[in-house]
């Protein structure tokens, strides 16, 4: 559980910081919140180790970020991905000996090393979806949050809608849920804990739950964990 004493976090892949908005009416628009997400995300500086863990499967990786360029380095086998965050969209590249090339669109929905995280999840495309609105406010882990609904602009995403919860006081992203076109939940991302490194707050653990098709039952759990 996230304790009340936590300060604003810098969240890593799918966990992003946004500018803090006051709880005064009217609420900020989804467009304003997402613009702040994009602006602040491109200012991060990271150099950390992490892992994806699902049951006995552990997939280590190294993440570095220099402003709008984020690099994920996997081993066994080697795989290097670069995520470029722009003003109007994000681009996921596969880095090879011949340079960086655009990651194949038909593989974005594939799972990374058989975990519950896909390449699309790393690409953060939902923060650029133009059709979004604020549904109201809800409480998550005793924090008052804005709840947003974001609709996919095309059918090439595994999600038709993504719901996000943003902490009103700190501006931290607390939860994401992805739904299919029939309104069935596919996946839930939730921050479990954070950590302070060099006077800055970072993600420590995020839980990713895949649901059984057409149900609300959890099929698998993957944990994205960042180490000091």
XYZ file of C-alpha atoms in Angstrom:
228
model
C 0.000 0.000 0.000
C 1.148 3.566 -0.655
C 1.362 5.496 2.580
C -0.044 8.958 3.117
C 3.430 10.324 3.816
C 4.729 9.668 0.287
C 5.914 12.648 -1.731
C 5.450 13.044 -5.533
C 7.035 10.136 -7.389
C 9.011 9.889 -10.586
C 7.495 6.752 -12.137
C 9.295 4.486 -14.831
C 7.470 2.491 -18.630
C 3.690 2.692 -17.825
C 4.118 5.007 -14.128
C 4.420 8.694 -14.958
C 4.504 11.944 -12.930
C 2.171 14.864 -13.737
C 1.971 18.412 -12.470
C -0.065 18.719 -9.283
C -3.542 20.110 -9.786
C -5.626 21.605 -7.024
C -8.949 20.026 -6.160
C -10.835 23.230 -6.977
C -13.734 23.160 -9.463
C -13.769 22.876 -12.366
C -11.230 20.034 -12.627
C -8.399 20.239 -15.141
C -9.185 18.718 -18.525
C -7.711 15.414 -19.658
C -5.786 17.349 -22.306
C -4.155 19.563 -19.666
C -3.200 16.589 -17.531
C -1.702 14.660 -20.456
C 0.230 17.709 -21.659
C 1.790 17.908 -18.207
C 2.563 14.187 -18.288
C 4.435 14.575 -21.560
C 6.241 17.723 -20.503
C 7.501 16.352 -17.196
C 8.363 12.902 -18.523
C 10.778 14.388 -21.058
C 12.724 16.107 -18.252
C 13.703 12.945 -16.369
C 17.285 11.712 -15.931
C 17.584 8.015 -15.022
C 20.278 5.348 -14.779
C 18.900 2.362 -12.850
C 18.587 -1.431 -12.891
C 15.271 -3.207 -12.796
C 13.494 -6.449 -13.496
C 10.219 -7.949 -14.647
C 9.187 -10.799 -12.347
C 6.388 -13.272 -12.929
C 6.340 -16.337 -10.675
C 9.779 -17.967 -11.138
C 10.593 -15.948 -14.245
C 12.898 -12.968 -13.654
C 13.849 -10.696 -16.573
C 16.561 -8.168 -15.626
C 17.005 -4.933 -17.555
C 18.846 -1.620 -17.330
C 17.050 1.659 -17.933
C 18.632 4.990 -18.782
C 16.915 8.226 -19.691
C 18.261 11.491 -20.995
C 15.319 13.815 -21.416
C 12.962 12.523 -24.126
C 15.110 9.449 -24.905
C 14.596 6.323 -22.768
C 16.658 3.172 -23.327
C 15.776 -0.319 -22.067
C 18.578 -2.896 -22.249
C 17.714 -6.584 -21.818
C 20.098 -9.545 -21.775
C 19.960 -13.288 -22.486
C 19.295 -12.686 -25.322
C 20.433 -9.095 -25.807
C 17.709 -6.658 -26.797
C 17.928 -2.876 -26.706
C 14.860 -0.679 -27.100
C 14.767 3.110 -27.364
C 11.634 5.092 -26.611
C 11.540 8.621 -28.009
C 8.932 10.925 -26.506
C 7.915 13.785 -28.765
C 5.357 16.561 -28.652
C 2.798 14.680 -30.732
C 3.657 11.020 -30.266
C 6.068 8.387 -29.019
C 8.297 6.112 -31.087
C 9.691 2.761 -30.003
C 12.880 1.718 -31.806
C 14.824 -1.525 -31.843
C 18.567 -0.862 -31.622
C 20.807 -3.195 -33.634
C 24.407 -3.141 -34.865
C 23.121 -1.237 -37.897
C 21.496 1.486 -35.796
C 17.970 2.161 -34.579
C 14.944 1.089 -36.601
C 11.253 1.527 -35.897
C 9.871 -1.356 -33.840
C 7.479 -3.417 -36.019
C 3.894 -2.302 -35.386
C 2.614 -5.862 -35.682
C 4.790 -6.892 -32.706
C 3.774 -4.122 -30.301
C 1.159 -6.333 -28.641
C 3.642 -9.164 -28.051
C 4.668 -9.922 -24.484
C 8.185 -9.140 -23.314
C 9.901 -12.428 -22.429
C 6.544 -14.111 -21.696
C 5.653 -11.649 -18.927
C 2.442 -9.647 -18.601
C 4.079 -6.504 -20.052
C 3.896 -5.867 -23.796
C 6.014 -3.668 -26.016
C 3.019 -1.360 -26.421
C 2.957 -0.919 -22.654
C 6.552 0.355 -22.830
C 5.716 2.699 -25.704
C 3.370 4.835 -23.548
C 1.178 5.568 -26.548
C -1.921 6.218 -24.448
C -0.523 9.517 -23.116
C -0.915 10.890 -26.668
C -4.472 9.720 -27.255
C -6.528 12.842 -28.061
C -9.976 11.577 -27.042
C -10.067 11.732 -23.246
C -12.095 13.243 -20.460
C -12.185 13.463 -16.677
C -14.862 11.221 -15.168
C -14.668 12.622 -11.647
C -12.713 11.808 -8.524
C -12.120 8.571 -6.621
C -9.958 7.419 -3.738
C -7.019 5.079 -4.356
C -4.864 3.951 -1.411
C -6.454 6.682 0.723
C -5.446 9.312 -1.858
C -7.968 11.549 -3.610
C -7.517 11.112 -7.360
C -8.863 12.388 -10.655
C -10.179 9.542 -12.813
C -9.663 9.887 -16.583
C -10.931 7.841 -19.513
C -8.804 7.764 -22.667
C -10.158 6.261 -25.890
C -7.838 4.674 -28.450
C -7.821 6.628 -31.737
C -7.454 3.439 -33.827
C -7.844 -0.325 -33.595
C -4.130 -1.132 -33.649
C -3.931 -0.990 -29.836
C -4.686 -3.942 -27.583
C -6.810 -1.507 -25.564
C -9.960 0.288 -26.697
C -10.041 2.424 -23.546
C -7.563 3.154 -20.775
C -8.660 4.520 -17.403
C -6.113 6.356 -15.258
C -6.175 7.651 -11.689
C -4.035 10.701 -10.862
C -3.332 11.862 -7.294
C -4.805 15.371 -6.905
C -2.271 16.488 -4.312
C 0.989 15.020 -5.599
C 0.173 14.593 -9.276
C 1.341 10.948 -9.188
C -0.215 8.333 -11.426
C -1.682 5.720 -9.087
C -3.438 3.175 -11.324
C -4.166 2.291 -14.962
C -6.731 -0.124 -16.373
C -6.934 -1.216 -20.011
C -10.241 -2.418 -21.527
C -11.211 -4.070 -24.805
C -13.917 -2.878 -27.215
C -16.547 -4.930 -25.383
C -15.820 -3.120 -22.130
C -14.010 -6.084 -20.519
C -10.898 -5.356 -18.481
C -7.691 -6.736 -19.964
C -4.992 -5.476 -17.644
C -4.477 -3.429 -14.486
C -1.287 -1.546 -13.543
C -0.934 -0.345 -9.966
C 1.934 1.265 -8.063
C 2.696 -0.791 -4.966
C 5.656 1.136 -3.535
C 8.153 3.905 -4.232
C 11.693 4.704 -3.075
C 13.873 7.770 -2.638
C 17.148 7.829 -4.579
C 19.430 10.883 -4.542
C 16.657 13.038 -3.062
C 14.221 12.049 -5.813
C 11.281 9.647 -5.709
C 11.194 6.686 -8.087
C 9.061 3.655 -8.663
C 10.090 0.679 -6.546
C 7.417 -1.837 -7.496
C 4.448 -1.865 -9.853
C 2.000 -4.768 -10.121
C 0.645 -5.708 -13.541
C -2.395 -7.992 -13.517
C -3.659 -9.761 -16.635
C -7.306 -10.788 -16.555
C -8.886 -13.964 -17.874
C -10.660 -13.110 -21.155
C -14.184 -11.855 -20.539
C -13.905 -11.956 -16.751
C -12.629 -9.874 -13.851
C -10.499 -12.757 -12.557
C -6.714 -12.353 -12.426
C -4.932 -14.703 -14.807
C -1.331 -13.697 -14.024
C 0.663 -11.126 -12.089
C 3.892 -9.507 -13.225
C 5.911 -7.151 -11.052
C 8.006 -4.359 -12.505
C 10.701 -3.618 -9.926
C 13.390 -0.916 -9.865
C 16.522 -1.352 -7.774
C 18.794 1.252 -6.206
